[in-house]
mmCIF file of C-alpha atoms in Angstrom:
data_model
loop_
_atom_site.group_PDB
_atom_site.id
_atom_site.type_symbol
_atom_site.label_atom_id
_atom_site.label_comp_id
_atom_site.label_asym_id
_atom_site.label_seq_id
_atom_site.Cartn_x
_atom_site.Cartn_y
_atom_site.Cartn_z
ATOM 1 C CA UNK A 1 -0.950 21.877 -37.847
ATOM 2 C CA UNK A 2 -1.512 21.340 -34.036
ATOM 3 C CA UNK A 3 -4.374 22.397 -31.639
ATOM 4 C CA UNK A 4 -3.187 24.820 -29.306
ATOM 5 C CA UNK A 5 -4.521 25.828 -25.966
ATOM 6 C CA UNK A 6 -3.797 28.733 -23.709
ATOM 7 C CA UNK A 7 -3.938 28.578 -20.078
ATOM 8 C CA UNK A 8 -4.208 24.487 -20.222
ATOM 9 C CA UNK A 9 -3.246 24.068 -16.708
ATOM 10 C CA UNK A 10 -6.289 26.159 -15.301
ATOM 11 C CA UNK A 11 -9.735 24.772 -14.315
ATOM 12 C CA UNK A 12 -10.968 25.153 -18.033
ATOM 13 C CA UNK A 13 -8.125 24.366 -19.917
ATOM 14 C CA UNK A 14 -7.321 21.172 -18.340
ATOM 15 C CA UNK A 15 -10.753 19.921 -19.311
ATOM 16 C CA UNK A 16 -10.037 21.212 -22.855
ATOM 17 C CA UNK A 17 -7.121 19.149 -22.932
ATOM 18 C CA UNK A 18 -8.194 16.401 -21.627
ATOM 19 C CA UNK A 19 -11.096 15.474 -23.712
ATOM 20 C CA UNK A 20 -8.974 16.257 -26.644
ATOM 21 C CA UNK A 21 -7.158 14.236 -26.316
ATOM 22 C CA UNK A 22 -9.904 11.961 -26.079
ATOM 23 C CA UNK A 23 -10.734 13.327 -30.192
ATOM 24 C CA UNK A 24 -7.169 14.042 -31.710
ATOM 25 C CA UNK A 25 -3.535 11.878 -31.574
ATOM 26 C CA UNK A 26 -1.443 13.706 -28.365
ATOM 27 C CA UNK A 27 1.399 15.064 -31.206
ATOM 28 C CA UNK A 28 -1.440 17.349 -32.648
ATOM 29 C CA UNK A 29 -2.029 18.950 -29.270
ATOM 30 C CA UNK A 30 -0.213 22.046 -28.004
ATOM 31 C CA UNK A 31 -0.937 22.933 -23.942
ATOM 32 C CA UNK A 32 0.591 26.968 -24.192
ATOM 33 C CA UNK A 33 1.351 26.771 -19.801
ATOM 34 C CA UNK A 34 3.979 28.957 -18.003
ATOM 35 C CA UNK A 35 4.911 26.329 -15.729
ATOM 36 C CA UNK A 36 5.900 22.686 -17.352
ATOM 37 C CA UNK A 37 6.002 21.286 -14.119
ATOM 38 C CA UNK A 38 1.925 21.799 -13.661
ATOM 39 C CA UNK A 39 1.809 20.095 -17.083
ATOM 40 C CA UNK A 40 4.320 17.271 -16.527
ATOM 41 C CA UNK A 41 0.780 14.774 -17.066
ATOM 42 C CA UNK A 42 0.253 16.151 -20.467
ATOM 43 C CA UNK A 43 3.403 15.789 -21.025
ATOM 44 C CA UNK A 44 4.249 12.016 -20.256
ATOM 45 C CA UNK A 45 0.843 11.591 -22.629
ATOM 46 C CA UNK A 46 2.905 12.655 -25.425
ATOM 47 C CA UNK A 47 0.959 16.459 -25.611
ATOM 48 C CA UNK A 48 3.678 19.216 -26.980
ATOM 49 C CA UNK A 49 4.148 22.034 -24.229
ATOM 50 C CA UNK A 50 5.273 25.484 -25.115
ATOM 51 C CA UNK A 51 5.993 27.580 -22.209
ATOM 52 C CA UNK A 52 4.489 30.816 -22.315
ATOM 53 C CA UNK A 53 3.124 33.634 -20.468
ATOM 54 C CA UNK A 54 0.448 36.689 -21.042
ATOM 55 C CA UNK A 55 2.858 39.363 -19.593
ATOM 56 C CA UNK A 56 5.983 38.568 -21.840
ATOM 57 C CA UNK A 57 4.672 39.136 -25.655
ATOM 58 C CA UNK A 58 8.343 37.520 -26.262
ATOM 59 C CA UNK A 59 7.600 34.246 -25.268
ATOM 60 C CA UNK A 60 4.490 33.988 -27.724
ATOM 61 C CA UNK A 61 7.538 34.375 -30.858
ATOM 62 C CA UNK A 62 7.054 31.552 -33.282
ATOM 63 C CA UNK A 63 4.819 29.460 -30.333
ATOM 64 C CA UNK A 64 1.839 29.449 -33.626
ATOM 65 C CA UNK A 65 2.255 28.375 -36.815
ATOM 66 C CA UNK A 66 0.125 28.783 -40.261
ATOM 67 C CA UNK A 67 -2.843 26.496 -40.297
ATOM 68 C CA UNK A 68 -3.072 26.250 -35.891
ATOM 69 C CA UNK A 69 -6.033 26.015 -34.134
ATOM 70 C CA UNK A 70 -6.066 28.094 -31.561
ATOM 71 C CA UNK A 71 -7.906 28.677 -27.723
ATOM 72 C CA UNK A 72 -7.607 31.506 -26.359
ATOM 73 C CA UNK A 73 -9.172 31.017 -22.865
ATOM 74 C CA UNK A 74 -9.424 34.423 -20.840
ATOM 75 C CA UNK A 75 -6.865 35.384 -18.432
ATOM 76 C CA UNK A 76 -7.823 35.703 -14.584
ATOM 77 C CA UNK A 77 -5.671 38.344 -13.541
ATOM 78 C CA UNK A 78 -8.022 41.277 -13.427
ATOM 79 C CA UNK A 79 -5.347 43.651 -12.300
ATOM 80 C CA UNK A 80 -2.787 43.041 -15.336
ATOM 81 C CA UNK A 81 -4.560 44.583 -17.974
ATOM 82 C CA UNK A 82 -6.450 41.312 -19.353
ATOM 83 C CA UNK A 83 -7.248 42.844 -23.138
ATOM 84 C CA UNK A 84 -3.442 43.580 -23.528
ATOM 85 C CA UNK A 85 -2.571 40.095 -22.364
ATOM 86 C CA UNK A 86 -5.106 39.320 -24.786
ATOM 87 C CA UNK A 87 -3.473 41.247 -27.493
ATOM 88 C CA UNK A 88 -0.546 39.466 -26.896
ATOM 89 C CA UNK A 89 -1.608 36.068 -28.240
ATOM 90 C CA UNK A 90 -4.087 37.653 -31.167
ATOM 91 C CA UNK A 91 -1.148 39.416 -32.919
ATOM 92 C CA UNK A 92 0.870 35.971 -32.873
ATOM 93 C CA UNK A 93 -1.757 34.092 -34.026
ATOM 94 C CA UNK A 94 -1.937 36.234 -36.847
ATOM 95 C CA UNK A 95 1.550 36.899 -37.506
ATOM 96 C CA UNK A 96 1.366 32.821 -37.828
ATOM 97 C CA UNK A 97 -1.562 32.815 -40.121
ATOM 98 C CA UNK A 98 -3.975 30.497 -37.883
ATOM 99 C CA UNK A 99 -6.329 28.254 -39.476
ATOM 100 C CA UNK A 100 -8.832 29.341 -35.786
ATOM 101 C CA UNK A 101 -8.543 31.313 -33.372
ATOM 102 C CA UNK A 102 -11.610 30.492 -30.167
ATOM 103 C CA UNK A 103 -11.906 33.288 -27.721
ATOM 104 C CA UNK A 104 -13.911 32.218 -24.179
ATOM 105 C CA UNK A 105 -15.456 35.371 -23.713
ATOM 106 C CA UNK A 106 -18.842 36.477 -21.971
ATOM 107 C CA UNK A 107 -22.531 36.358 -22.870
ATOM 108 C CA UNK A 108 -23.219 39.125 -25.327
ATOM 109 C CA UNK A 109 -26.158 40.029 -22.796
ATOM 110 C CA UNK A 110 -23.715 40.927 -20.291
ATOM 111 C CA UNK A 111 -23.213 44.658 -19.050
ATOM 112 C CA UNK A 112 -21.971 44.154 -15.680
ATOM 113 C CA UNK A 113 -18.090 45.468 -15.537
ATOM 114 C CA UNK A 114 -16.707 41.679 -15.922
ATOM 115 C CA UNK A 115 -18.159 41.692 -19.466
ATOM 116 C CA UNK A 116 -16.240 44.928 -20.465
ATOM 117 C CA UNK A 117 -12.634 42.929 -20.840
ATOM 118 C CA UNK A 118 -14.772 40.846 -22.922
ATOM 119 C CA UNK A 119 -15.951 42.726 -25.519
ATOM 120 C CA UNK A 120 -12.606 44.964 -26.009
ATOM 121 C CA UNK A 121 -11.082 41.378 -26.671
ATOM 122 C CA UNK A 122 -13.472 40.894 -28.860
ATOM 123 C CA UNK A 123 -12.798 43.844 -30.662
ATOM 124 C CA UNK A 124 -9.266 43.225 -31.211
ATOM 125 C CA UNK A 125 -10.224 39.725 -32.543
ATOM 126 C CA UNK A 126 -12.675 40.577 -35.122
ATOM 127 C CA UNK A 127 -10.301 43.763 -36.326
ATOM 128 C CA UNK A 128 -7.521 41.268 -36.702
ATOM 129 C CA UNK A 129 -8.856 39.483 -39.637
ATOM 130 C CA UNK A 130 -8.088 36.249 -38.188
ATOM 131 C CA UNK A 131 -10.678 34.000 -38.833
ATOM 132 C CA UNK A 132 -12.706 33.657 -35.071
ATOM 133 C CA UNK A 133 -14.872 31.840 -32.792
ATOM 134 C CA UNK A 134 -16.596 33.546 -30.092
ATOM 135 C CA UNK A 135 -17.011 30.941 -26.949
ATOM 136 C CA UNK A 136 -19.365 33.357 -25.059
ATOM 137 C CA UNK A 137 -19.681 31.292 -21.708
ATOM 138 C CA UNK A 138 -21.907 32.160 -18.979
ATOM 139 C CA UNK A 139 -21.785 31.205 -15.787
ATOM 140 C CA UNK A 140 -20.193 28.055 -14.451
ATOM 141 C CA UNK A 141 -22.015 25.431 -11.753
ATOM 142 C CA UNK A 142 -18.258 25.640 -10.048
ATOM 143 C CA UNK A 143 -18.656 28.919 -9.192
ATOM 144 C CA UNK A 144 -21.381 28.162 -7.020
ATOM 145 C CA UNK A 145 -20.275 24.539 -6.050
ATOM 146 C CA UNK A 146 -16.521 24.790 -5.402
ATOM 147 C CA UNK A 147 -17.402 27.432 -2.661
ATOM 148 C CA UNK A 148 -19.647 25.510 -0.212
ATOM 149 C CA UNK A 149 -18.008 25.516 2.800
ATOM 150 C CA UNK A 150 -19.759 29.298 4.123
ATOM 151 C CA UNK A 151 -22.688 27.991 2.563
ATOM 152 C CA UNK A 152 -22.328 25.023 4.639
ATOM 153 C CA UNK A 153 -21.197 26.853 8.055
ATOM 154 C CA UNK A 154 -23.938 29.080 8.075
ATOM 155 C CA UNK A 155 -26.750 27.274 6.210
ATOM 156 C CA UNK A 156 -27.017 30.068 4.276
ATOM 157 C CA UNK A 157 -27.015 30.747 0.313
ATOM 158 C CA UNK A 158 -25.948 34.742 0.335
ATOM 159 C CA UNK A 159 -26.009 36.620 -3.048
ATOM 160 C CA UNK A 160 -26.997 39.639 -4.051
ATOM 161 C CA UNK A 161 -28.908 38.433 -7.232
ATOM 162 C CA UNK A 162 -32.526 39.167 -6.043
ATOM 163 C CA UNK A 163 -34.614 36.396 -7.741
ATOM 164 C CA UNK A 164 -32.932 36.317 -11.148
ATOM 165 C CA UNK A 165 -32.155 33.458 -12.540
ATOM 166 C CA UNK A 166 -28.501 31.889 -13.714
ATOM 167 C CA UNK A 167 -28.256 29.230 -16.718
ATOM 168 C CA UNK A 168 -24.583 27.714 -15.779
ATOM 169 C CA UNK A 169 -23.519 24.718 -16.785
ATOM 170 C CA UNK A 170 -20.349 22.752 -15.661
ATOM 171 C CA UNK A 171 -16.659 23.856 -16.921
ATOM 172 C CA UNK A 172 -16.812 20.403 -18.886
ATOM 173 C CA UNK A 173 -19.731 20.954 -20.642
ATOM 174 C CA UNK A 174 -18.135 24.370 -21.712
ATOM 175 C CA UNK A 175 -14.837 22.742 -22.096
ATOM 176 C CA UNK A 176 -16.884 19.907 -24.455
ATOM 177 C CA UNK A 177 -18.362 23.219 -27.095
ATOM 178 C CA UNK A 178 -14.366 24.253 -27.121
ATOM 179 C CA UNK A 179 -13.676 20.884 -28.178
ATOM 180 C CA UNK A 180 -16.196 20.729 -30.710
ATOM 181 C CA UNK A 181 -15.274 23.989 -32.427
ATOM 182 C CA UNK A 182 -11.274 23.068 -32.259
ATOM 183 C CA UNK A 183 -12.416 19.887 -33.915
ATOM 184 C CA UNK A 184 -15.014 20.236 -36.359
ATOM 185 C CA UNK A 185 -15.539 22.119 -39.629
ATOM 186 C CA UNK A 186 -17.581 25.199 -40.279
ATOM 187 C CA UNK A 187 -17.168 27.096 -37.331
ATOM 188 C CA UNK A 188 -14.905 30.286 -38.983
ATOM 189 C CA UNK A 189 -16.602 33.798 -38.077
ATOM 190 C CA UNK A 190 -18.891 32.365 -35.126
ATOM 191 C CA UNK A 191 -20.642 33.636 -32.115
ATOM 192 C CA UNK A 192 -21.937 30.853 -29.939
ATOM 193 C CA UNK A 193 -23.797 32.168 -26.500
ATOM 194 C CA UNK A 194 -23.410 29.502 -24.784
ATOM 195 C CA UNK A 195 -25.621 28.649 -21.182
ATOM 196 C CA UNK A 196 -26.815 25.834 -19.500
ATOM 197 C CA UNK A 197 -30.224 24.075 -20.447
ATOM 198 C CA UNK A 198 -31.817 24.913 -17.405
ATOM 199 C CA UNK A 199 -31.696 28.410 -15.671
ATOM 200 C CA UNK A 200 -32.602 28.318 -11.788
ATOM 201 C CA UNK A 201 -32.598 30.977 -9.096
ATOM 202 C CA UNK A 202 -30.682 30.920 -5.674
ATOM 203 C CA UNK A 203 -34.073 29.860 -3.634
ATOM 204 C CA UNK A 204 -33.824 27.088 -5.854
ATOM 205 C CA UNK A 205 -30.138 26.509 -5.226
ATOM 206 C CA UNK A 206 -30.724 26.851 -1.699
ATOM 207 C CA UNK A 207 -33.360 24.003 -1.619
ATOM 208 C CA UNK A 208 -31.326 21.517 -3.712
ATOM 209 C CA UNK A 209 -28.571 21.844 -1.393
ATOM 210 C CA UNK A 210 -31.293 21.429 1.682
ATOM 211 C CA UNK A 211 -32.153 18.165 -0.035
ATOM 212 C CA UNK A 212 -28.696 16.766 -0.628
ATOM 213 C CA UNK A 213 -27.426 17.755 2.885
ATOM 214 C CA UNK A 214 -30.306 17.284 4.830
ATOM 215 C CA UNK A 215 -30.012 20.720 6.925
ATOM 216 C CA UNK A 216 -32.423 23.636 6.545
ATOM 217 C CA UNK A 217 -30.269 25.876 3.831
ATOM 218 C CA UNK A 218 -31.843 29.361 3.297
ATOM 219 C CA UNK A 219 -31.316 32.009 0.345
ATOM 220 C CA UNK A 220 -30.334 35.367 2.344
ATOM 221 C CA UNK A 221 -30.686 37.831 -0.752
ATOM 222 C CA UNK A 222 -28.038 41.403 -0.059
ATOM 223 C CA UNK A 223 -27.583 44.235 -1.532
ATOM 224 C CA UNK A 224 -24.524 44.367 -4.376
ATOM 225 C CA UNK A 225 -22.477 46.931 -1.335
ATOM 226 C CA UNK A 226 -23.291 43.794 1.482
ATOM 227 C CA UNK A 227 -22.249 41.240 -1.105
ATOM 228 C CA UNK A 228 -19.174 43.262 -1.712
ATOM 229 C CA UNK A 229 -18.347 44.001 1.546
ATOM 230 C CA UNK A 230 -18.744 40.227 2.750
ATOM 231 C CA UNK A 231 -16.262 39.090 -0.487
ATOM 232 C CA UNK A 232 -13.372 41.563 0.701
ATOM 233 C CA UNK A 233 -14.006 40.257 4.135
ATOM 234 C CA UNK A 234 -13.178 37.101 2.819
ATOM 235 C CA UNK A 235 -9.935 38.115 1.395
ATOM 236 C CA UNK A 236 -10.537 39.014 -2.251
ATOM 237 C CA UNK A 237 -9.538 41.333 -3.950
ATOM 238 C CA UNK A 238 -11.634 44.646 -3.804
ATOM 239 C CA UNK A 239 -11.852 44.860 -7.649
ATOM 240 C CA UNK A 240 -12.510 41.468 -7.999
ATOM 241 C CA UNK A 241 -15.426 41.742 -5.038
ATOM 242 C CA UNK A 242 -16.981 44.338 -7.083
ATOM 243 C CA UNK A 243 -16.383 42.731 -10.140
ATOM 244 C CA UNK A 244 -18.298 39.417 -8.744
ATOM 245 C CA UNK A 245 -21.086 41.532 -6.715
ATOM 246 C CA UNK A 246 -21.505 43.477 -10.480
ATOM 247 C CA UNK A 247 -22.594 40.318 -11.820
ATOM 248 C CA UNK A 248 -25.061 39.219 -9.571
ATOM 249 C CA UNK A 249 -26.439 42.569 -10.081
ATOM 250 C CA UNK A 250 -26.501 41.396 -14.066
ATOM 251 C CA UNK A 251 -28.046 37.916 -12.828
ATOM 252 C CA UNK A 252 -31.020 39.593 -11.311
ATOM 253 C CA UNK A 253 -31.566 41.499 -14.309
ATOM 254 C CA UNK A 254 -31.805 38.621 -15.851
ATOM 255 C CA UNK A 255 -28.786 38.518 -17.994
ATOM 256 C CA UNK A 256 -27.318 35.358 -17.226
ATOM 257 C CA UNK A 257 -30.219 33.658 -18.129
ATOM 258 C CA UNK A 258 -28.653 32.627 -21.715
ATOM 259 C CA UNK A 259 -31.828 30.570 -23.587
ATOM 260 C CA UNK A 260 -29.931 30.395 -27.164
ATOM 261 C CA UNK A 261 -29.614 26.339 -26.976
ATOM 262 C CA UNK A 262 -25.940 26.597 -28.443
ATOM 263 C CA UNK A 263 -24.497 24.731 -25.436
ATOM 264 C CA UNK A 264 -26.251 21.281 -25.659
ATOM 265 C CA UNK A 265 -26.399 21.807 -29.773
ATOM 266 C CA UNK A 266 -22.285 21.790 -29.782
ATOM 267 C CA UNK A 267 -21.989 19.379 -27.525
ATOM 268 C CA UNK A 268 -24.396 17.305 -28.705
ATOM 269 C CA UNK A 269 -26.201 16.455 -25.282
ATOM 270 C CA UNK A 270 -28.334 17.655 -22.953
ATOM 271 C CA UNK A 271 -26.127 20.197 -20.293
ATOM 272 C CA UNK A 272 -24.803 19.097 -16.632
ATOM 273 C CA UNK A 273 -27.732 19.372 -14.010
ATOM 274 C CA UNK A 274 -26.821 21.688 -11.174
ATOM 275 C CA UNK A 275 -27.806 19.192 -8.806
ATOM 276 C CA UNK A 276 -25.627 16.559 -10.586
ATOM 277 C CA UNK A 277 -22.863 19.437 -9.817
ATOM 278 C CA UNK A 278 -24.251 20.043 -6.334
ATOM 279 C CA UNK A 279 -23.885 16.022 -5.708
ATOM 280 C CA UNK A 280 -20.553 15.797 -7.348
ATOM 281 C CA UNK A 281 -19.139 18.614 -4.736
ATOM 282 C CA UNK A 282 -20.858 17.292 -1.631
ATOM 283 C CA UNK A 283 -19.338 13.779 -2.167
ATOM 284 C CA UNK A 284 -15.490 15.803 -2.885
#
């Protein structure tokens, strides 16, 4: 039986692995990558690697076996048909007979087009049979945080998010529920919507990062089109601009504002501050 994680070289995985290896012996832990150089750390830690990838359904032969735990963490390429990718690793796991499979998926409150991969996954999952968890993660501080340096060139916080409000929490923190659920007992058939502790709004985001910088940092609310418009300009993708401007459409709406308490309860401690996250990225 091992614990096996998809994707363990991204931003979430990495923290996945990491603190379990912190909980479980390194032999029990799988990291599913597509490039073993990116996991060569893991590696010389004694963590098994199985070389994989979402767009070959070959390569996911005989990676499970019966009795697995299993994360599924979302893929990221929007253009590639994410559900099929998906699909891909569901119909191993249960040609494998997993113990587990986790699925990071989206808060159940969320219609904006992001969410809509999501809940097809979802489908899949809970038609499969296999015994599930459903990591329904909002928002992450990091989305916000690891993308200062406009912020910081034009002393300006600009979303199109009105004055909803957005309870995100740090990738470890969401990393930490993973772990629990991969770890613990009791968590077949499970939904968790998982959030951070305290929701805030962008003025507020705005003034936290006036206080930690010192400079006069204003929210500049746009419309989803501007918001758009200003991503492409910045070299995304257009389907990922609209997918991103679609969800601060949801945030003002209030759907991001995830109150359920399953965060903290699975981790079993209170949820990263934003402005510990704000700190943390002004110091990097």
């Amino acid at each position: 039986m091992s614990i096996v994680v998809t994707g363990a070289t991204g931003h979430l995985g990495r923290h996945v692995v990491e603190q379990l290896l912190e909980k479980v012996p390194a032999e029990q832990i799988t990291a599913v990558v597509r490039d073993k150089e990116k996991a060569a750390d893991f590696a010389a830690r004694g963590v098994r690697l199985a070389v994989a990838d979402y767009n070959a359904p070959e390569t996911f032969d005989h990676l499970f076996t019966a009795g697995d735990k299993v994360l599924l963490i979302s893929g990221n390429e929007f253009d590639k048909g994410r559900v099929r990718q998906h699909t891909v690793v569901i119909e191993a796991a249960k040609e494998a007979g997993v113990a587990l499979l986790a699925y990071t998926s989206a808060p159940g409150s969320l219609t904006a087009a992001l969410a809509d991969d999501h809940r097809a996954t979802e489908e899949v999952l809970l038609a499969s049979g296999l015994p599930y968890s459903l990591l329904r993660n909002a928002w992450y501080h990091e989305n916000y945080t690891e993308n200062l340096p406009p912020v910081l060139e034009h002393n300006a916080v600009v979303q199109a998010a009105g004055d909803g409000r957005v309870a995100s929490a740090s990738r470890a923190d969401y990393a930490a529920a993973a772990v629990a659920v991969l770890t613990g007992e009791g968590h077949e058939n499970t939904t968790y919507e998982l959030g951070g502790d305290e929701a805030w709004g962008f003025a507020e985001y705005a003034a936290e990062l006036s206080r930690q910088t010192g400079r006069e940092i204003v929210y500049s609310p746009v419309s989803t089109e501007a918001l758009a418009g200003i991503l492409t300009g910045a070299g995304l993708p257009a389907l990922l601009a609209a997918a991103l401007a679609g969800v601060d459409a949801s945030i003002e709406k209030g759907e991001l504002a995830v109150s359920s308490g399953d965060l903290s309860r699975l981790i079993g401690r209170p949820t990263t501050p934003l402005t510990q996250a704000v700190t943390a990225a002004l110091k990097g």
